[in-house]
Amino acid sequence: MKKLLFSVSLISMGLAASAKVEPASIIGDNMVIQQQTDVHLWGNATPGAELTVSPSWSGVPVKGKVGADGKWEISIPTPAASFTPQTLTISDGTPLTIKDVLIGEVWLASGQSNMEMPLKGFGGCNVEGGTDEIASSRKWADKVRFFTVPLSQSYQPLDTVDARWTVPGPDTASDYSATAWYFATRLSEVLDVPVGIVNCSHGGARVESWLPREILKEYPDVSLDEKDIEAMTHYIRPMVMYNAMFNPIKGYTVNGILWYQGCSNVGKHEEYAPRLARMVEHWRNELGRGDLPFYSVEIAPYDYDSPDQDNKSAYLREAQWKSLDLIPNSAMIGTNDLVKPYERFNIHPGNKSGVGHRLASLALNKKYGKKQFMCESPKYKSHKVKGNEVWVAIDSKENGICRNYDIRGFEVAGADKKFYPPDNARLNWQTNEIVVSSDKVPAPVAVRYCFNDFEIGTLYGGDWLPLIPFRSDNWE
C-alpha cells in the first residue's frame, strides 16, 4: 500500500510540473461576475509561465505571471451589467475558455440551515411556493445563477470545493437556497441586471464555525483540540466550516453579504454580537472589498425546549440587533410575523419568500438607492407610565403604525417582575404611542413585546414590516 501511495504522489508531481491553466473552483462556465469593478481571478498553471486573460467584452488582454509555486492571481476590469453572455480566455500557452459569463451583481449568502434550506424544502419542512418556483425557474436562466458550496468540514484551510455554477431550471433550482433565490430574483427584476449568488451556508453552524483558528484562539471557551471538536455535535463545531467552505471562495469578488444564522448560538447571547462583528470584519478583509454591505436576518420565533436554550432566544435576537452598532454598513430584517402558529416547533419556517424579499428591499433601498422600497421595521423608542397604563413610543419611519386593532404580543410587569398580557392594547393616533394595561399589574414598571421564544406579534409599520421584539427592562 505504501508503494502505491508513493507512485500516486510521483504521478501527481509530474502532473503539477506540466500543469495547464486551472482556475479556482468558483471560476467557470455560467458564472456571474461583478460589474464595474476590478474582478479578482486566481488559480494554478504552469510555474513561471506568462499568463494572459482575454475578456470578450473588451478584447483587451490582461497579462500576469504564474508564480514558481504554480499559483496565479490577476484582476480584470468589468463593464456595466449586461445579459449578453461573454467569454473569458485564460492562457499560459495553452488557452482555456470560460463560457456563458454574465456581468451583474454578485452576493454571498451564508449562515446556517434557514439560509441553506432549498426550494424543495427539508424533510418535514416545506417551502411555501417552492415547487412553483422550481417549475418556473427556467425563465430566470439568463438572469440568475447559483454557486452552492457543498457541506464540508476541515481542520486545515482548503483551496478547492467540488462545486460549479449552475443555470436555473427544474433540474437544478430545487437545490437552491430558497431565501437567496427570492432575494436574487427580486433584485434582478428591479435592477434589470444578472444576479449571481454564492451560497456558503451549513445547517446548525455557530458563528464560531465561520471563524479561523487565529481568532478562535482568543476565546477561552472554545477548544481547538481535535479530540474535543470531534466529540462535539458535528454541525456546531468551531472553525471547520470556515476552513472547508469559506476559505476556497473568499477570493471571489462579491458586492454584499447576506447572513441568516443564530439559532445554534441561543443560550450564548452574551458573546454573540462581538463575535459576529469580529467575523464580519475578518470576512471583509479576506474579500478585499472594504465595508461591504452586511444584511442579516433576525432568527424566527421557535419554541426552544432544551435546558440550555429554553426561554433564551429573545436575548439572542436582542444581541443580533445590538450587533448592528458594532458592524459598519449593516442592517437587519425582522421575521417575527413570518411564521404560522403551527410552526411553533419547526425551526425552519416555510415562508422564505418573505425573508428573501425583505432582504432584497434592504439591498434595493440602502445599497442601490431605491428608496421606494421600505426596509425599516418599527422599533421601540421609549415608554412612560400613566397610572396603570404604559404608553409606548414607537419609532416608525416607514408610514407610521399601520394597525390599530387586535394588537397582540405586549406584556407588562410590576416590581415583582412577573409579566402579564394586557387586558387592553390600543394605538393613540395623536401621539403614535401604543397604550397597554393589565388589571393584574396596577403599578407597571416594565413592558415587553414578543420577548419570548415563540410569540407572533400583530403590530406593523409600512409595507407590513413588523415591530421588532423588545424589552424595556434589563432583567435576566
Short mmCIF file of C-alpha atoms in Angstrom, two decimals:
data_model
loop_
_atom_site.label_atom_id
_atom_site.label_comp_id
_atom_site.label_asym_id
_atom_site.label_seq_id
_atom_site.Cartn_x
_atom_site.Cartn_y
_atom_site.Cartn_z
CA MET A 1 0.00 0.00 0.00
CA LYS A 2 2.83 2.41 0.82
CA LYS A 3 4.42 1.75 -2.61
CA LEU A 4 1.08 2.52 -4.30
CA LEU A 5 0.72 5.78 -2.44
CA PHE A 6 4.30 6.70 -3.38
CA SER A 7 3.59 6.01 -7.06
CA VAL A 8 0.43 8.11 -6.97
CA SER A 9 2.32 11.03 -5.43
CA LEU A 10 5.01 10.82 -8.16
CA ILE A 11 2.32 10.93 -10.83
CA SER A 12 0.71 13.92 -9.11
CA MET A 13 4.08 15.70 -9.01
CA GLY A 14 4.51 15.07 -12.72
CA LEU A 15 1.09 16.49 -13.48
CA ALA A 16 1.83 19.59 -11.39
CA ALA A 17 5.10 20.17 -13.24
CA SER A 18 3.29 20.28 -16.59
CA ALA A 19 0.05 21.75 -15.28
CA LYS A 20 -2.32 23.56 -17.61
CA VAL A 21 -4.40 26.50 -16.58
CA GLU A 22 -6.71 25.58 -13.73
CA PRO A 23 -8.85 28.43 -12.37
CA ALA A 24 -10.18 28.34 -8.82
CA SER A 25 -13.22 26.11 -8.34
CA ILE A 26 -15.61 29.05 -8.38
CA ILE A 27 -14.31 30.46 -11.67
CA GLY A 28 -16.03 28.62 -14.51
CA ASP A 29 -18.78 28.38 -17.09
CA ASN A 30 -22.10 30.09 -16.28
CA MET A 31 -20.63 32.33 -13.61
CA VAL A 32 -21.76 35.87 -12.81
CA ILE A 33 -19.00 38.39 -12.21
CA GLN A 34 -19.39 41.75 -10.51
CA GLN A 35 -20.00 44.72 -12.77
CA GLN A 36 -17.93 47.92 -12.90
CA THR A 37 -15.03 46.89 -10.73
CA ASP A 38 -11.73 45.02 -10.85
CA VAL A 39 -12.69 41.35 -10.56
CA HIS A 40 -10.21 39.06 -8.84
CA LEU A 41 -9.31 35.81 -10.59
CA TRP A 42 -6.89 33.16 -9.36
CA GLY A 43 -5.84 29.55 -9.79
CA ASN A 44 -2.97 27.29 -10.87
CA ALA A 45 -0.96 26.98 -14.09
CA THR A 46 2.50 26.10 -15.37
CA PRO A 47 5.05 27.52 -12.89
CA GLY A 48 6.80 30.60 -14.21
CA ALA A 49 4.64 30.87 -17.33
CA GLU A 50 3.36 34.13 -18.78
CA LEU A 51 -0.38 34.36 -18.17
CA THR A 52 -2.89 36.16 -20.37
CA VAL A 53 -6.57 36.76 -19.59
CA SER A 54 -8.65 37.89 -22.58
CA PRO A 55 -12.23 39.07 -21.86
CA SER A 56 -14.64 39.14 -24.78
CA TRP A 57 -16.31 42.37 -23.63
CA SER A 58 -13.19 44.48 -24.17
CA GLY A 59 -10.88 42.44 -26.36
CA VAL A 60 -8.02 43.88 -24.33
CA PRO A 61 -5.85 41.14 -22.77
CA VAL A 62 -4.57 41.46 -19.22
CA LYS A 63 -1.17 39.93 -18.58
CA GLY A 64 0.44 38.43 -15.48
CA LYS A 65 2.88 35.73 -14.47
CA VAL A 66 2.47 32.37 -12.77
CA GLY A 67 4.49 32.02 -9.59
CA ALA A 68 7.18 29.41 -9.06
CA ASP A 69 4.64 27.53 -6.93
CA GLY A 70 2.24 27.32 -9.88
CA LYS A 71 -0.22 29.83 -8.42
CA TRP A 72 -1.51 32.95 -10.15
CA GLU A 73 -3.70 35.93 -9.34
CA ILE A 74 -4.91 38.65 -11.65
CA SER A 75 -7.57 41.38 -11.72
CA ILE A 76 -9.58 42.41 -14.76
CA PRO A 77 -11.84 45.46 -15.17
CA THR A 78 -15.51 44.81 -15.88
CA PRO A 79 -18.09 46.99 -17.66
CA ALA A 80 -21.70 47.75 -16.73
CA ALA A 81 -24.05 44.82 -16.25
CA SER A 82 -25.37 43.00 -19.30
CA PHE A 83 -27.48 39.96 -20.10
CA THR A 84 -25.28 39.26 -23.12
CA PRO A 85 -23.22 36.11 -22.45
CA GLN A 86 -19.47 36.72 -22.50
CA THR A 87 -16.35 34.57 -22.58
CA LEU A 88 -13.10 34.72 -20.67
CA THR A 89 -9.98 33.04 -22.09
CA ILE A 90 -7.09 32.27 -19.73
CA SER A 91 -3.83 31.09 -21.24
CA ASP A 92 -0.37 30.11 -20.08
CA GLY A 93 0.44 29.00 -23.61
CA THR A 94 -2.48 26.60 -23.68
CA PRO A 95 -5.80 28.50 -23.63
CA LEU A 96 -8.83 27.69 -21.52
CA THR A 97 -12.09 29.46 -22.39
CA ILE A 98 -14.80 30.06 -19.79
CA LYS A 99 -18.19 30.37 -21.47
CA ASP A 100 -21.60 31.90 -20.77
CA VAL A 101 -20.30 34.52 -18.36
CA LEU A 102 -22.81 37.16 -17.21
CA ILE A 103 -21.85 40.53 -15.75
CA GLY A 104 -24.06 41.83 -12.95
CA GLU A 105 -24.42 41.86 -9.18
CA VAL A 106 -22.87 39.13 -7.01
CA TRP A 107 -23.85 38.42 -3.39
CA LEU A 108 -22.52 35.96 -0.83
CA ALA A 109 -25.25 34.17 1.18
CA SER A 110 -24.20 32.40 4.37
CA GLY A 111 -25.28 31.23 7.81
CA GLN A 112 -26.98 28.06 8.93
CA SER A 113 -29.93 25.91 7.90
CA ASN A 114 -32.51 28.62 7.24
CA MET A 115 -30.16 30.07 4.63
CA GLU A 116 -29.21 26.61 3.38
CA MET A 117 -32.86 25.47 3.15
CA PRO A 118 -33.54 24.74 -0.54
CA LEU A 119 -36.63 25.46 -2.59
CA LYS A 120 -37.55 21.77 -2.35
CA GLY A 121 -37.54 22.09 1.45
CA PHE A 122 -36.15 19.78 4.10
CA GLY A 123 -37.67 16.56 5.39
CA GLY A 124 -40.75 17.55 7.40
CA CYS A 125 -40.29 21.22 6.43
CA ASN A 126 -41.77 22.68 3.26
CA VAL A 127 -41.07 25.96 1.49
CA GLU A 128 -44.27 27.81 0.65
CA GLY A 129 -44.50 28.10 -3.12
CA GLY A 130 -41.20 26.27 -3.55
CA THR A 131 -42.47 23.80 -6.15
CA ASP A 132 -43.98 26.60 -8.22
CA GLU A 133 -40.64 28.43 -8.22
CA ILE A 134 -38.83 25.26 -9.29
CA ALA A 135 -41.31 24.64 -12.10
CA SER A 136 -40.96 28.17 -13.49
CA SER A 137 -37.26 28.61 -12.75
CA ARG A 138 -36.13 28.29 -16.38
CA LYS A 139 -37.38 31.80 -17.10
CA TRP A 140 -34.51 33.04 -14.90
CA ALA A 141 -31.82 31.07 -16.77
CA ASP A 142 -30.38 34.16 -18.44
CA LYS A 143 -30.74 36.35 -15.36
CA VAL A 144 -29.79 34.42 -12.19
CA ARG A 145 -27.03 31.92 -11.46
CA PHE A 146 -26.08 29.97 -8.32
CA PHE A 147 -22.83 28.58 -6.95
CA THR A 148 -23.63 26.37 -3.94
CA VAL A 149 -20.71 25.34 -1.75
CA PRO A 150 -21.26 21.74 -0.59
CA LEU A 151 -21.47 20.98 3.13
CA SER A 152 -17.98 20.08 4.29
CA GLN A 153 -15.58 20.48 7.20
CA SER A 154 -11.81 20.58 7.59
CA TYR A 155 -9.26 21.17 10.33
CA GLN A 156 -6.99 22.88 7.80
CA PRO A 157 -7.88 25.60 5.28
CA LEU A 158 -8.79 24.18 1.86
CA ASP A 159 -8.29 25.84 -1.51
CA THR A 160 -10.89 23.99 -3.60
CA VAL A 161 -14.50 22.87 -3.40
CA ASP A 162 -16.37 20.32 -5.51
CA ALA A 163 -18.96 22.66 -7.00
CA ARG A 164 -19.79 24.63 -10.13
CA TRP A 165 -22.04 27.47 -11.26
CA THR A 166 -25.45 26.27 -12.40
CA VAL A 167 -28.21 27.73 -14.54
CA PRO A 168 -31.78 27.78 -13.15
CA GLY A 169 -34.15 25.11 -14.43
CA PRO A 170 -36.37 22.39 -12.96
CA ASP A 171 -33.37 20.05 -12.70
CA THR A 172 -31.18 22.49 -10.75
CA ALA A 173 -33.31 25.05 -8.91
CA SER A 174 -34.74 22.60 -6.36
CA ASP A 175 -31.39 22.69 -4.53
CA TYR A 176 -31.03 26.48 -4.47
CA SER A 177 -31.27 28.33 -1.18
CA ALA A 178 -34.89 29.49 -1.05
CA THR A 179 -34.06 32.69 0.83
CA ALA A 180 -31.27 33.56 -1.61
CA TRP A 181 -33.46 32.64 -4.59
CA TYR A 182 -36.21 35.07 -3.63
CA PHE A 183 -33.56 37.72 -2.96
CA ALA A 184 -31.84 37.17 -6.31
CA THR A 185 -34.96 37.10 -8.48
CA ARG A 186 -36.38 40.24 -6.84
CA LEU A 187 -33.05 42.05 -7.22
CA SER A 188 -32.71 41.06 -10.87
CA GLU A 189 -36.31 42.03 -11.58
CA VAL A 190 -35.98 45.51 -10.10
CA LEU A 191 -32.43 46.38 -11.19
CA ASP A 192 -32.76 44.63 -14.56
CA VAL A 193 -29.31 43.05 -14.25
CA PRO A 194 -27.99 39.49 -13.85
CA VAL A 195 -27.55 38.35 -10.24
CA GLY A 196 -25.15 35.70 -9.01
CA ILE A 197 -25.44 34.00 -5.62
CA VAL A 198 -22.56 32.25 -3.87
CA ASN A 199 -24.32 30.15 -1.23
CA CYS A 200 -21.92 29.18 1.55
CA SER A 201 -24.14 28.02 4.43
CA HIS A 202 -24.17 25.00 6.73
CA GLY A 203 -27.10 23.80 8.83
CA GLY A 204 -26.59 24.17 12.57
CA ALA A 205 -23.38 26.19 12.30
CA ARG A 206 -22.50 28.58 15.08
CA VAL A 207 -20.84 31.91 14.41
CA GLU A 208 -17.66 30.25 15.75
CA SER A 209 -17.91 27.72 12.91
CA TRP A 210 -17.20 30.55 10.47
CA LEU A 211 -14.14 31.96 12.25
CA PRO A 212 -10.50 30.98 11.63
CA ARG A 213 -8.13 29.40 14.12
CA GLU A 214 -6.17 32.59 14.80
CA ILE A 215 -9.27 34.40 16.07
CA LEU A 216 -10.83 31.45 17.91
CA LYS A 217 -7.60 31.02 19.91
CA GLU A 218 -8.52 34.26 21.69
CA TYR A 219 -11.74 32.78 23.14
CA PRO A 220 -11.17 30.76 26.34
CA ASP A 221 -14.49 28.90 25.97
CA VAL A 222 -13.54 27.50 22.54
CA SER A 223 -11.31 24.43 22.35
CA LEU A 224 -9.44 23.80 19.12
CA ASP A 225 -8.15 20.43 20.22
CA GLU A 226 -9.25 17.98 17.52
CA LYS A 227 -10.37 15.43 20.10
CA ASP A 228 -12.67 17.99 21.68
CA ILE A 229 -14.01 19.10 18.31
CA GLU A 230 -14.63 15.52 17.20
CA ALA A 231 -16.65 14.92 20.37
CA MET A 232 -19.00 17.81 19.55
CA THR A 233 -22.21 17.55 17.58
CA HIS A 234 -20.88 17.86 14.04
CA TYR A 235 -22.84 20.92 12.97
CA ILE A 236 -21.74 23.20 15.85
CA ARG A 237 -18.00 22.59 15.54
CA PRO A 238 -15.80 25.69 15.50
CA MET A 239 -13.54 26.67 12.58
CA VAL A 240 -14.17 23.68 10.32
CA MET A 241 -16.79 25.31 8.06
CA TYR A 242 -14.60 28.37 7.66
CA ASN A 243 -11.70 26.19 6.52
CA ALA A 244 -13.62 23.94 4.14
CA MET A 245 -16.33 26.22 2.77
CA PHE A 246 -15.43 29.91 3.10
CA ASN A 247 -11.69 29.73 2.53
CA PRO A 248 -11.92 28.33 -1.04
CA ILE A 249 -14.30 31.07 -2.21
CA LYS A 250 -13.05 34.07 -0.24
CA GLY A 251 -11.18 35.43 -3.27
CA TYR A 252 -14.32 35.81 -5.36
CA THR A 253 -15.46 39.38 -5.96
CA VAL A 254 -18.86 39.96 -4.36
CA ASN A 255 -20.82 43.14 -3.69
CA GLY A 256 -22.52 42.24 -0.40
CA ILE A 257 -23.15 39.59 2.25
CA LEU A 258 -26.48 38.06 3.32
CA TRP A 259 -26.47 36.34 6.72
CA TYR A 260 -29.13 34.12 8.33
CA GLN A 261 -27.73 32.48 11.46
CA GLY A 262 -28.06 32.48 15.21
CA CYS A 263 -30.25 29.56 16.34
CA SER A 264 -27.27 27.45 17.42
CA ASN A 265 -25.91 30.35 19.46
CA VAL A 266 -29.11 30.66 21.53
CA GLY A 267 -28.05 30.41 25.16
CA LYS A 268 -24.73 32.13 24.37
CA HIS A 269 -26.10 35.58 23.67
CA GLU A 270 -23.58 37.47 25.82
CA GLU A 271 -20.71 36.97 23.39
CA TYR A 272 -22.69 36.77 20.15
CA ALA A 273 -22.62 40.39 18.98
CA PRO A 274 -18.87 40.98 19.40
CA ARG A 275 -18.03 37.63 17.79
CA LEU A 276 -20.31 38.26 14.84
CA ALA A 277 -18.75 41.70 14.42
CA ARG A 278 -15.29 40.13 14.52
CA MET A 279 -16.34 37.60 11.88
CA VAL A 280 -17.69 40.31 9.58
CA GLU A 281 -14.51 42.35 9.96
CA HIS A 282 -12.37 39.32 9.12
CA TRP A 283 -14.52 38.25 6.17
CA ARG A 284 -14.46 41.75 4.72
CA ASN A 285 -10.68 41.81 4.99
CA GLU A 286 -10.47 38.45 3.23
CA LEU A 287 -12.89 39.52 0.50
CA GLY A 288 -10.87 42.68 -0.04
CA ARG A 289 -13.80 44.92 -0.86
CA GLY A 290 -13.89 47.27 2.12
CA ASP A 291 -17.01 47.58 4.25
CA LEU A 292 -19.30 45.51 2.03
CA PRO A 293 -23.00 45.64 2.98
CA PHE A 294 -23.81 43.05 5.63
CA TYR A 295 -27.53 42.33 5.78
CA SER A 296 -28.75 39.80 8.32
CA VAL A 297 -31.97 38.06 9.33
CA GLU A 298 -33.46 38.03 12.81
CA ILE A 299 -33.93 34.42 13.92
CA ALA A 300 -37.58 33.42 13.64
CA PRO A 301 -39.85 32.52 16.55
CA TYR A 302 -39.30 28.92 17.68
CA ASP A 303 -40.11 27.13 20.92
CA TYR A 304 -36.69 26.02 22.11
CA ASP A 305 -37.06 23.27 24.69
CA SER A 306 -33.50 22.23 25.53
CA PRO A 307 -32.28 23.14 29.04
CA ASP A 308 -29.55 25.39 27.64
CA GLN A 309 -31.78 27.27 25.20
CA ASP A 310 -35.29 27.33 26.65
CA ASN A 311 -36.57 30.92 27.05
CA LYS A 312 -33.28 32.38 25.79
CA SER A 313 -33.84 33.07 22.09
CA ALA A 314 -35.26 36.54 22.77
CA TYR A 315 -31.89 37.51 24.22
CA LEU A 316 -30.14 36.23 21.09
CA ARG A 317 -32.44 38.33 18.89
CA GLU A 318 -31.64 41.31 21.07
CA ALA A 319 -27.93 40.57 20.58
CA GLN A 320 -28.46 40.39 16.82
CA TRP A 321 -29.90 43.89 16.77
CA LYS A 322 -27.13 45.16 19.06
CA SER A 323 -24.55 43.76 16.66
CA LEU A 324 -25.58 46.40 14.11
CA ASP A 325 -23.99 49.02 16.34
CA LEU A 326 -20.68 47.13 16.08
CA ILE A 327 -20.77 46.39 12.34
CA PRO A 328 -20.44 49.32 9.91
CA ASN A 329 -22.73 49.32 6.87
CA SER A 330 -25.04 46.67 8.32
CA ALA A 331 -28.79 46.23 8.63
CA MET A 332 -31.25 43.50 9.57
CA ILE A 333 -34.79 42.42 8.78
CA GLY A 334 -37.42 41.31 11.28
CA THR A 335 -39.15 37.94 10.94
CA ASN A 336 -41.50 37.93 13.92
CA ASP A 337 -44.55 37.72 11.67
CA LEU A 338 -43.20 35.24 9.09
CA VAL A 339 -44.26 32.10 10.95
CA LYS A 340 -47.55 30.27 11.43
CA PRO A 341 -48.86 29.17 14.84
CA TYR A 342 -48.43 25.52 13.84
CA GLU A 343 -44.70 26.16 13.22
CA ARG A 344 -44.06 26.58 16.92
CA PHE A 345 -41.80 23.53 16.92
CA ASN A 346 -40.46 23.98 13.37
CA ILE A 347 -37.13 25.76 13.32
CA HIS A 348 -37.41 26.05 9.51
CA PRO A 349 -40.48 28.22 8.78
CA GLY A 350 -41.88 27.79 5.29
CA ASN A 351 -42.22 31.47 4.36
CA LYS A 352 -38.88 32.08 2.70
CA SER A 353 -40.25 34.47 0.09
CA GLY A 354 -40.95 36.99 2.84
CA VAL A 355 -37.38 36.69 4.12
CA GLY A 356 -35.76 36.92 0.69
CA HIS A 357 -37.93 39.81 -0.43
CA ARG A 358 -37.25 41.79 2.75
CA LEU A 359 -33.52 41.26 2.28
CA ALA A 360 -33.93 42.46 -1.30
CA SER A 361 -35.73 45.58 -0.08
CA LEU A 362 -32.83 46.28 2.27
CA ALA A 363 -30.36 46.00 -0.59
CA LEU A 364 -32.50 47.96 -3.03
CA ASN A 365 -33.02 50.79 -0.54
CA LYS A 366 -29.64 51.01 1.16
CA LYS A 367 -27.18 49.70 -1.45
CA TYR A 368 -28.85 50.67 -4.70
CA GLY A 369 -30.69 53.83 -3.67
CA LYS A 370 -34.22 52.63 -4.49
CA LYS A 371 -35.87 54.46 -1.60
CA GLN A 372 -39.37 53.45 -2.66
CA PHE A 373 -38.67 50.01 -1.17
CA MET A 374 -39.41 50.25 2.53
CA CYS A 375 -36.99 48.34 4.72
CA GLU A 376 -37.09 49.81 8.24
CA SER A 377 -39.22 47.97 10.80
CA PRO A 378 -40.83 49.93 13.63
CA LYS A 379 -38.75 49.87 16.82
CA TYR A 380 -39.25 50.65 20.50
CA LYS A 381 -38.28 54.24 21.30
CA SER A 382 -39.31 54.89 24.91
CA HIS A 383 -42.16 54.49 27.36
CA LYS A 384 -43.82 56.27 30.25
CA VAL A 385 -46.26 55.13 32.92
CA LYS A 386 -49.56 56.90 33.45
CA GLY A 387 -51.44 55.33 36.34
CA ASN A 388 -51.88 51.66 35.47
CA GLU A 389 -51.14 52.27 31.77
CA VAL A 390 -47.84 52.05 29.90
CA TRP A 391 -47.54 54.40 26.94
CA VAL A 392 -45.01 53.00 24.48
CA ALA A 393 -43.48 55.36 21.91
CA ILE A 394 -42.62 53.66 18.63
CA ASP A 395 -40.00 54.85 16.16
CA SER A 396 -41.61 54.07 12.81
CA LYS A 397 -40.02 55.81 9.83
CA GLU A 398 -41.99 53.97 7.17
CA ASN A 399 -45.65 55.16 7.09
CA GLY A 400 -46.08 55.17 10.89
CA ILE A 401 -48.11 52.42 12.58
CA CYS A 402 -50.39 50.63 10.14
CA ARG A 403 -52.57 48.71 12.59
CA ASN A 404 -54.91 49.98 15.30
CA TYR A 405 -56.81 46.84 16.28
CA ASP A 406 -56.14 43.32 17.52
CA ILE A 407 -52.77 44.39 18.89
CA ARG A 408 -51.18 41.30 20.45
CA GLY A 409 -47.71 40.47 21.78
CA PHE A 410 -47.30 43.01 24.61
CA GLU A 411 -46.70 42.16 28.28
CA VAL A 412 -46.42 44.38 31.33
CA ALA A 413 -44.87 43.76 34.76
CA GLY A 414 -44.71 45.42 38.14
CA ALA A 415 -41.88 45.46 40.65
CA ASP A 416 -42.34 41.71 41.19
CA LYS A 417 -41.01 41.14 37.64
CA LYS A 418 -43.99 38.97 36.69
CA PHE A 419 -45.27 39.68 33.20
CA TYR A 420 -48.91 39.53 32.15
CA PRO A 421 -50.57 40.11 28.79
CA PRO A 422 -52.59 43.33 28.75
CA ASP A 423 -56.35 43.46 29.06
CA ASN A 424 -56.24 46.48 26.81
CA ALA A 425 -53.87 47.46 23.98
CA ARG A 426 -54.66 50.34 21.67
CA LEU A 427 -53.00 52.81 19.37
CA ASN A 428 -53.16 56.50 20.25
CA TRP A 429 -53.26 58.14 16.83
CA GLN A 430 -52.34 61.60 18.04
CA THR A 431 -49.04 60.57 19.67
CA ASN A 432 -48.30 57.39 17.71
CA GLU A 433 -47.99 55.51 21.01
CA ILE A 434 -49.27 52.08 22.00
CA VAL A 435 -51.16 52.14 25.29
CA VAL A 436 -51.26 48.87 27.26
CA SER A 437 -52.57 47.93 30.69
CA SER A 438 -53.42 44.85 32.73
CA ASP A 439 -55.75 44.55 35.71
CA LYS A 440 -53.13 42.26 37.27
CA VAL A 441 -50.48 44.98 37.18
CA PRO A 442 -51.81 48.11 38.96
CA ALA A 443 -48.35 49.72 39.10
CA PRO A 444 -46.42 48.74 35.94
CA VAL A 445 -42.67 49.35 35.68
CA ALA A 446 -41.70 47.39 32.56
CA VAL A 447 -43.10 46.46 29.18
CA ARG A 448 -42.11 43.84 26.63
CA TYR A 449 -43.19 42.89 23.14
CA CYS A 450 -42.85 39.33 21.80
CA PHE A 451 -39.85 38.84 24.06
CA ASN A 452 -40.28 35.06 24.18
CA ASP A 453 -39.08 32.02 22.30
CA PHE A 454 -42.27 31.83 20.25
CA GLU A 455 -44.72 34.68 20.05
CA ILE A 456 -46.20 36.17 16.92
CA GLY A 457 -46.90 39.87 17.13
CA THR A 458 -49.53 41.79 15.17
CA LEU A 459 -48.13 45.33 15.03
CA TYR A 460 -46.79 46.62 11.70
CA GLY A 461 -45.32 49.65 10.03
CA GLY A 462 -45.20 50.37 6.31
CA ASP A 463 -45.08 47.50 3.82
CA TRP A 464 -46.15 45.14 6.61
CA LEU A 465 -42.77 45.38 8.34
CA PRO A 466 -43.22 44.05 11.89
CA LEU A 467 -42.47 45.82 15.14
CA ILE A 468 -39.14 44.47 16.41
CA PRO A 469 -39.41 42.46 19.68
CA PHE A 470 -38.08 44.41 22.65
CA ARG A 471 -37.94 44.76 26.41
CA SER A 472 -37.72 47.95 28.45
CA ASP A 473 -36.12 46.16 31.42
CA ASN A 474 -32.71 44.57 31.87
CA TRP A 475 -33.86 41.60 33.92
CA GLU A 476 -32.49 38.14 33.16
#
